[in-house]
Amino acid sequence: MKSSPLLLALALGMAALASPVRAADTTAPALPGQSLYHLQAGFTDQDGHALQWHDLRGRPQLVSMLYTNCHLMCPLIVENAKGVQKQLTPAQREKLGIVMLSLDPARDTPAVMADMAGRHRVGDGWRFLQPDADDVPALANVLDVRYRFREDGSINHTSALVLLDADGRVLARSEVSSAVPDPAFIDDVRKALAGG
């Protein structure tokens, strides 16, 4: 006797319902208490895709805040992060996400962020994110980035790279003063990647 596809699908559905698997078993584990991903924040990436802050969970991330109209420190932040990436093996690079968050989402549209990524010739795995405007202060707070808009449209801000583990906990921080990365920070990145 042949069984119809409809009967087979019905039988599989009934078996799934009878299974002792609970809904909680299929969800990701709860975030640790120190995770920055508890913050609810929305973004649009340089390709126009929407995502949430907690969507970065799953692998270590190198995170900074900048703005595209900056002509001094922000390019150094990007070059410093590229310098960290260059010190890693190809396998390590695959495990690390690099995220640049805009301090100026009104001007830093996805197209503008994509242009910055292109000008700096960043590799795969980089995300340039336009936060929802209301989320910028909270993001700056959890990343310990101080910033202030000036009358000329520039922004005074902390220039730092923050290393997060796969669950969004801060592992290390490097204050950026040049394009050359801090060797101790590179070691912190390597340790994080070895553990994940």
PDB file of C-alpha atoms in Angstrom:
ATOM      1  CA  MET A   1       0.000   0.000   0.000  1.00  0.00           C
ATOM      2  CA  LYS A   2       1.374   3.406  -0.964  1.00  0.00           C
ATOM      3  CA  SER A   3       1.220   6.228   1.563  1.00  0.00           C
ATOM      4  CA  SER A   4       0.328   9.655   0.289  1.00  0.00           C
ATOM      5  CA  PRO A   5       2.614  12.640   0.967  1.00  0.00           C
ATOM      6  CA  LEU A   6      -0.222  14.244   2.918  1.00  0.00           C
ATOM      7  CA  LEU A   7      -0.547  11.243   5.254  1.00  0.00           C
ATOM      8  CA  LEU A   8       3.228  11.124   5.720  1.00  0.00           C
ATOM      9  CA  ALA A   9       3.352  14.835   6.608  1.00  0.00           C
ATOM     10  CA  LEU A  10       0.453  14.366   9.032  1.00  0.00           C
ATOM     11  CA  ALA A  11       2.180  11.422  10.721  1.00  0.00           C
ATOM     12  CA  LEU A  12       5.436  13.365  11.076  1.00  0.00           C
ATOM     13  CA  GLY A  13       3.547  16.324  12.519  1.00  0.00           C
ATOM     14  CA  MET A  14       1.792  14.105  15.082  1.00  0.00           C
ATOM     15  CA  ALA A  15       5.123  12.517  16.069  1.00  0.00           C
ATOM     16  CA  ALA A  16       6.638  15.957  16.596  1.00  0.00           C
ATOM     17  CA  LEU A  17       3.736  16.966  18.833  1.00  0.00           C
ATOM     18  CA  ALA A  18       4.099  13.789  20.893  1.00  0.00           C
ATOM     19  CA  SER A  19       7.826  14.354  21.350  1.00  0.00           C
ATOM     20  CA  PRO A  20       8.963  15.401  24.835  1.00  0.00           C
ATOM     21  CA  VAL A  21      11.005  18.284  23.398  1.00  0.00           C
ATOM     22  CA  ARG A  22      10.084  21.571  25.049  1.00  0.00           C
ATOM     23  CA  ALA A  23      10.075  24.947  23.303  1.00  0.00           C
ATOM     24  CA  ALA A  24      12.813  26.181  25.674  1.00  0.00           C
ATOM     25  CA  ASP A  25      15.104  23.402  24.422  1.00  0.00           C
ATOM     26  CA  THR A  26      15.155  24.892  20.914  1.00  0.00           C
ATOM     27  CA  THR A  27      16.050  28.456  21.922  1.00  0.00           C
ATOM     28  CA  ALA A  28      19.497  29.905  22.525  1.00  0.00           C
ATOM     29  CA  PRO A  29      20.765  29.835  26.097  1.00  0.00           C
ATOM     30  CA  ALA A  30      20.033  32.921  28.170  1.00  0.00           C
ATOM     31  CA  LEU A  31      22.524  35.757  27.908  1.00  0.00           C
ATOM     32  CA  PRO A  32      24.932  36.083  30.828  1.00  0.00           C
ATOM     33  CA  GLY A  33      24.231  38.974  33.179  1.00  0.00           C
ATOM     34  CA  GLN A  34      27.247  41.009  31.994  1.00  0.00           C
ATOM     35  CA  SER A  35      26.318  40.755  28.319  1.00  0.00           C
ATOM     36  CA  LEU A  36      25.981  44.054  26.477  1.00  0.00           C
ATOM     37  CA  TYR A  37      23.464  42.304  24.210  1.00  0.00           C
ATOM     38  CA  HIS A  38      20.769  42.743  26.880  1.00  0.00           C
ATOM     39  CA  LEU A  39      20.461  46.264  25.488  1.00  0.00           C
ATOM     40  CA  GLN A  40      17.640  46.495  22.967  1.00  0.00           C
ATOM     41  CA  ALA A  41      19.014  48.361  19.939  1.00  0.00           C
ATOM     42  CA  GLY A  42      18.230  48.285  16.234  1.00  0.00           C
ATOM     43  CA  PHE A  43      20.502  48.893  13.241  1.00  0.00           C
ATOM     44  CA  THR A  44      20.696  48.987   9.479  1.00  0.00           C
ATOM     45  CA  ASP A  45      23.919  47.652   7.991  1.00  0.00           C
ATOM     46  CA  GLN A  46      25.845  49.031   5.022  1.00  0.00           C
ATOM     47  CA  ASP A  47      23.864  46.738   2.716  1.00  0.00           C
ATOM     48  CA  GLY A  48      20.501  48.022   3.956  1.00  0.00           C
ATOM     49  CA  HIS A  49      19.665  44.972   6.101  1.00  0.00           C
ATOM     50  CA  ALA A  50      17.976  45.478   9.468  1.00  0.00           C
ATOM     51  CA  LEU A  51      19.312  43.694  12.527  1.00  0.00           C
ATOM     52  CA  GLN A  52      19.256  43.852  16.299  1.00  0.00           C
ATOM     53  CA  TRP A  53      22.214  44.280  18.660  1.00  0.00           C
ATOM     54  CA  HIS A  54      21.799  40.745  20.013  1.00  0.00           C
ATOM     55  CA  ASP A  55      22.062  39.393  16.435  1.00  0.00           C
ATOM     56  CA  LEU A  56      25.839  39.856  16.786  1.00  0.00           C
ATOM     57  CA  ARG A  57      25.873  37.054  19.357  1.00  0.00           C
ATOM     58  CA  GLY A  58      27.678  33.868  18.375  1.00  0.00           C
ATOM     59  CA  ARG A  59      31.268  34.937  17.817  1.00  0.00           C
ATOM     60  CA  PRO A  60      33.725  37.432  19.299  1.00  0.00           C
ATOM     61  CA  GLN A  61      33.294  40.967  17.984  1.00  0.00           C
ATOM     62  CA  LEU A  62      35.640  43.920  17.740  1.00  0.00           C
ATOM     63  CA  VAL A  63      33.408  46.988  18.179  1.00  0.00           C
ATOM     64  CA  SER A  64      33.948  50.739  17.901  1.00  0.00           C
ATOM     65  CA  MET A  65      31.929  53.910  17.469  1.00  0.00           C
ATOM     66  CA  LEU A  66      32.788  56.508  14.836  1.00  0.00           C
ATOM     67  CA  TYR A  67      31.270  58.819  12.247  1.00  0.00           C
ATOM     68  CA  THR A  68      32.003  59.074   8.542  1.00  0.00           C
ATOM     69  CA  ASN A  69      32.597  62.849   8.365  1.00  0.00           C
ATOM     70  CA  CYS A  70      35.556  62.484  10.724  1.00  0.00           C
ATOM     71  CA  HIS A  71      38.897  63.042   9.040  1.00  0.00           C
ATOM     72  CA  LEU A  72      41.341  62.177  11.815  1.00  0.00           C
ATOM     73  CA  MET A  73      40.521  59.689  14.566  1.00  0.00           C
ATOM     74  CA  CYS A  74      37.786  57.677  12.860  1.00  0.00           C
ATOM     75  CA  PRO A  75      39.980  56.652   9.914  1.00  0.00           C
ATOM     76  CA  LEU A  76      42.626  55.685  12.483  1.00  0.00           C
ATOM     77  CA  ILE A  77      40.092  53.516  14.315  1.00  0.00           C
ATOM     78  CA  VAL A  78      39.325  51.648  11.088  1.00  0.00           C
ATOM     79  CA  GLU A  79      43.015  51.283  10.202  1.00  0.00           C
ATOM     80  CA  ASN A  80      43.829  50.128  13.733  1.00  0.00           C
ATOM     81  CA  ALA A  81      41.127  47.446  13.515  1.00  0.00           C
ATOM     82  CA  LYS A  82      42.508  46.419  10.106  1.00  0.00           C
ATOM     83  CA  GLY A  83      45.934  46.186  11.763  1.00  0.00           C
ATOM     84  CA  VAL A  84      44.534  43.843  14.406  1.00  0.00           C
ATOM     85  CA  GLN A  85      42.926  41.736  11.684  1.00  0.00           C
ATOM     86  CA  LYS A  86      46.198  41.541   9.703  1.00  0.00           C
ATOM     87  CA  GLN A  87      47.954  40.042  12.740  1.00  0.00           C
ATOM     88  CA  LEU A  88      45.540  37.096  12.763  1.00  0.00           C
ATOM     89  CA  THR A  89      45.701  33.873  10.805  1.00  0.00           C
ATOM     90  CA  PRO A  90      43.022  33.316   8.121  1.00  0.00           C
ATOM     91  CA  ALA A  91      41.254  30.852  10.453  1.00  0.00           C
ATOM     92  CA  GLN A  92      41.244  33.414  13.270  1.00  0.00           C
ATOM     93  CA  ARG A  93      39.913  36.121  10.932  1.00  0.00           C
ATOM     94  CA  GLU A  94      36.970  33.883  10.072  1.00  0.00           C
ATOM     95  CA  LYS A  95      36.021  33.706  13.757  1.00  0.00           C
ATOM     96  CA  LEU A  96      36.095  37.469  14.443  1.00  0.00           C
ATOM     97  CA  GLY A  97      33.403  39.978  13.580  1.00  0.00           C
ATOM     98  CA  ILE A  98      34.326  43.657  13.246  1.00  0.00           C
ATOM     99  CA  VAL A  99      31.603  46.221  13.840  1.00  0.00           C
ATOM    100  CA  MET A 100      31.712  49.984  13.368  1.00  0.00           C
ATOM    101  CA  LEU A 101      28.713  51.780  14.915  1.00  0.00           C
ATOM    102  CA  SER A 102      27.827  55.293  13.807  1.00  0.00           C
ATOM    103  CA  LEU A 103      27.636  58.110  16.329  1.00  0.00           C
ATOM    104  CA  ASP A 104      25.828  60.190  13.687  1.00  0.00           C
ATOM    105  CA  PRO A 105      23.020  58.076  12.205  1.00  0.00           C
ATOM    106  CA  ALA A 106      21.287  61.116  10.713  1.00  0.00           C
ATOM    107  CA  ARG A 107      24.141  61.563   8.237  1.00  0.00           C
ATOM    108  CA  ASP A 108      25.640  58.068   8.248  1.00  0.00           C
ATOM    109  CA  THR A 109      23.108  56.302   6.056  1.00  0.00           C
ATOM    110  CA  PRO A 110      23.789  52.737   4.903  1.00  0.00           C
ATOM    111  CA  ALA A 111      25.083  54.079   1.565  1.00  0.00           C
ATOM    112  CA  VAL A 112      27.462  56.471   3.337  1.00  0.00           C
ATOM    113  CA  MET A 113      28.653  53.674   5.630  1.00  0.00           C
ATOM    114  CA  ALA A 114      29.187  51.400   2.592  1.00  0.00           C
ATOM    115  CA  ASP A 115      31.238  54.163   0.982  1.00  0.00           C
ATOM    116  CA  MET A 116      33.446  54.382   4.084  1.00  0.00           C
ATOM    117  CA  ALA A 117      33.926  50.611   4.076  1.00  0.00           C
ATOM    118  CA  GLY A 118      34.910  50.770   0.401  1.00  0.00           C
ATOM    119  CA  ARG A 119      37.332  53.667   0.871  1.00  0.00           C
ATOM    120  CA  HIS A 120      39.115  51.752   3.620  1.00  0.00           C
ATOM    121  CA  ARG A 121      39.082  48.472   1.674  1.00  0.00           C
ATOM    122  CA  VAL A 122      37.915  46.446   4.627  1.00  0.00           C
ATOM    123  CA  GLY A 123      37.615  42.698   4.263  1.00  0.00           C
ATOM    124  CA  ASP A 124      34.805  40.253   4.776  1.00  0.00           C
ATOM    125  CA  GLY A 125      33.283  40.049   8.223  1.00  0.00           C
ATOM    126  CA  TRP A 126      33.090  43.825   8.727  1.00  0.00           C
ATOM    127  CA  ARG A 127      29.791  45.536   9.473  1.00  0.00           C
ATOM    128  CA  PHE A 128      29.224  49.270   9.366  1.00  0.00           C
ATOM    129  CA  LEU A 129      26.003  49.880  11.265  1.00  0.00           C
ATOM    130  CA  GLN A 130      23.619  52.820  11.383  1.00  0.00           C
ATOM    131  CA  PRO A 131      21.916  52.616  14.785  1.00  0.00           C
ATOM    132  CA  ASP A 132      18.417  53.864  15.389  1.00  0.00           C
ATOM    133  CA  ALA A 133      19.024  57.457  16.527  1.00  0.00           C
ATOM    134  CA  ASP A 134      17.432  56.899  19.936  1.00  0.00           C
ATOM    135  CA  ASP A 135      19.813  53.997  20.627  1.00  0.00           C
ATOM    136  CA  VAL A 136      23.103  55.895  20.198  1.00  0.00           C
ATOM    137  CA  PRO A 137      23.353  57.208  23.805  1.00  0.00           C
ATOM    138  CA  ALA A 138      22.689  53.770  25.315  1.00  0.00           C
ATOM    139  CA  LEU A 139      25.176  52.071  22.973  1.00  0.00           C
ATOM    140  CA  ALA A 140      27.820  54.675  23.790  1.00  0.00           C
ATOM    141  CA  ASN A 141      27.122  54.150  27.481  1.00  0.00           C
ATOM    142  CA  VAL A 142      27.547  50.356  27.471  1.00  0.00           C
ATOM    143  CA  LEU A 143      30.704  50.647  25.328  1.00  0.00           C
ATOM    144  CA  ASP A 144      32.039  53.452  27.573  1.00  0.00           C
ATOM    145  CA  VAL A 145      32.315  55.881  24.665  1.00  0.00           C
ATOM    146  CA  ARG A 146      31.941  59.534  25.582  1.00  0.00           C
ATOM    147  CA  TYR A 147      30.905  61.895  22.811  1.00  0.00           C
ATOM    148  CA  ARG A 148      29.783  65.467  22.254  1.00  0.00           C
ATOM    149  CA  PHE A 149      28.543  67.196  19.101  1.00  0.00           C
ATOM    150  CA  ARG A 150      30.320  70.441  18.280  1.00  0.00           C
ATOM    151  CA  GLU A 151      28.837  73.481  16.544  1.00  0.00           C
ATOM    152  CA  ASP A 152      30.791  72.767  13.348  1.00  0.00           C
ATOM    153  CA  GLY A 153      29.135  69.336  12.994  1.00  0.00           C
ATOM    154  CA  SER A 154      32.153  67.379  14.215  1.00  0.00           C
ATOM    155  CA  ILE A 155      31.951  65.061  17.198  1.00  0.00           C
ATOM    156  CA  ASN A 156      34.435  64.824  20.049  1.00  0.00           C
ATOM    157  CA  HIS A 157      34.467  61.175  21.097  1.00  0.00           C
ATOM    158  CA  THR A 158      36.387  58.389  22.741  1.00  0.00           C
ATOM    159  CA  SER A 159      38.449  56.469  20.198  1.00  0.00           C
ATOM    160  CA  ALA A 160      38.556  52.858  21.300  1.00  0.00           C
ATOM    161  CA  LEU A 161      38.199  49.290  20.131  1.00  0.00           C
ATOM    162  CA  VAL A 162      36.199  47.045  22.455  1.00  0.00           C
ATOM    163  CA  LEU A 163      36.532  43.258  22.293  1.00  0.00           C
ATOM    164  CA  LEU A 164      33.347  41.344  23.114  1.00  0.00           C
ATOM    165  CA  ASP A 165      33.136  37.599  23.599  1.00  0.00           C
ATOM    166  CA  ALA A 166      30.581  35.504  21.715  1.00  0.00           C
ATOM    167  CA  ASP A 167      27.935  36.343  24.343  1.00  0.00           C
ATOM    168  CA  GLY A 168      28.594  40.088  24.337  1.00  0.00           C
ATOM    169  CA  ARG A 169      30.737  40.401  27.475  1.00  0.00           C
ATOM    170  CA  VAL A 170      33.603  42.914  27.394  1.00  0.00           C
ATOM    171  CA  LEU A 171      36.936  41.080  27.347  1.00  0.00           C
ATOM    172  CA  ALA A 172      39.368  43.887  26.527  1.00  0.00           C
ATOM    173  CA  ARG A 173      39.631  47.475  25.384  1.00  0.00           C
ATOM    174  CA  SER A 174      42.236  49.394  23.408  1.00  0.00           C
ATOM    175  CA  GLU A 175      42.392  53.187  23.272  1.00  0.00           C
ATOM    176  CA  VAL A 176      43.260  54.132  19.686  1.00  0.00           C
ATOM    177  CA  SER A 177      45.878  56.830  19.140  1.00  0.00           C
ATOM    178  CA  SER A 178      47.368  55.645  15.838  1.00  0.00           C
ATOM    179  CA  ALA A 179      46.869  53.122  13.056  1.00  0.00           C
ATOM    180  CA  VAL A 180      49.213  50.693  14.818  1.00  0.00           C
ATOM    181  CA  PRO A 181      47.374  48.262  17.115  1.00  0.00           C
ATOM    182  CA  ASP A 182      48.480  47.561  20.669  1.00  0.00           C
ATOM    183  CA  PRO A 183      50.318  44.178  20.795  1.00  0.00           C
ATOM    184  CA  ALA A 184      48.730  43.326  24.163  1.00  0.00           C
ATOM    185  CA  PHE A 185      45.284  43.903  22.669  1.00  0.00           C
ATOM    186  CA  ILE A 186      46.139  41.627  19.721  1.00  0.00           C
ATOM    187  CA  ASP A 187      47.050  38.948  22.290  1.00  0.00           C
ATOM    188  CA  ASP A 188      43.655  39.458  23.962  1.00  0.00           C
ATOM    189  CA  VAL A 189      41.932  38.997  20.603  1.00  0.00           C
ATOM    190  CA  ARG A 190      43.888  35.793  19.905  1.00  0.00           C
ATOM    191  CA  LYS A 191      42.985  34.389  23.337  1.00  0.00           C
ATOM    192  CA  ALA A 192      39.310  35.169  22.750  1.00  0.00           C
ATOM    193  CA  LEU A 193      39.397  33.406  19.392  1.00  0.00           C
ATOM    194  CA  ALA A 194      41.198  30.380  20.828  1.00  0.00           C
ATOM    195  CA  GLY A 195      38.484  30.033  23.452  1.00  0.00           C
ATOM    196  CA  GLY A 196      35.604  30.246  20.954  1.00  0.00           C
TER     197      GLY A 196
END
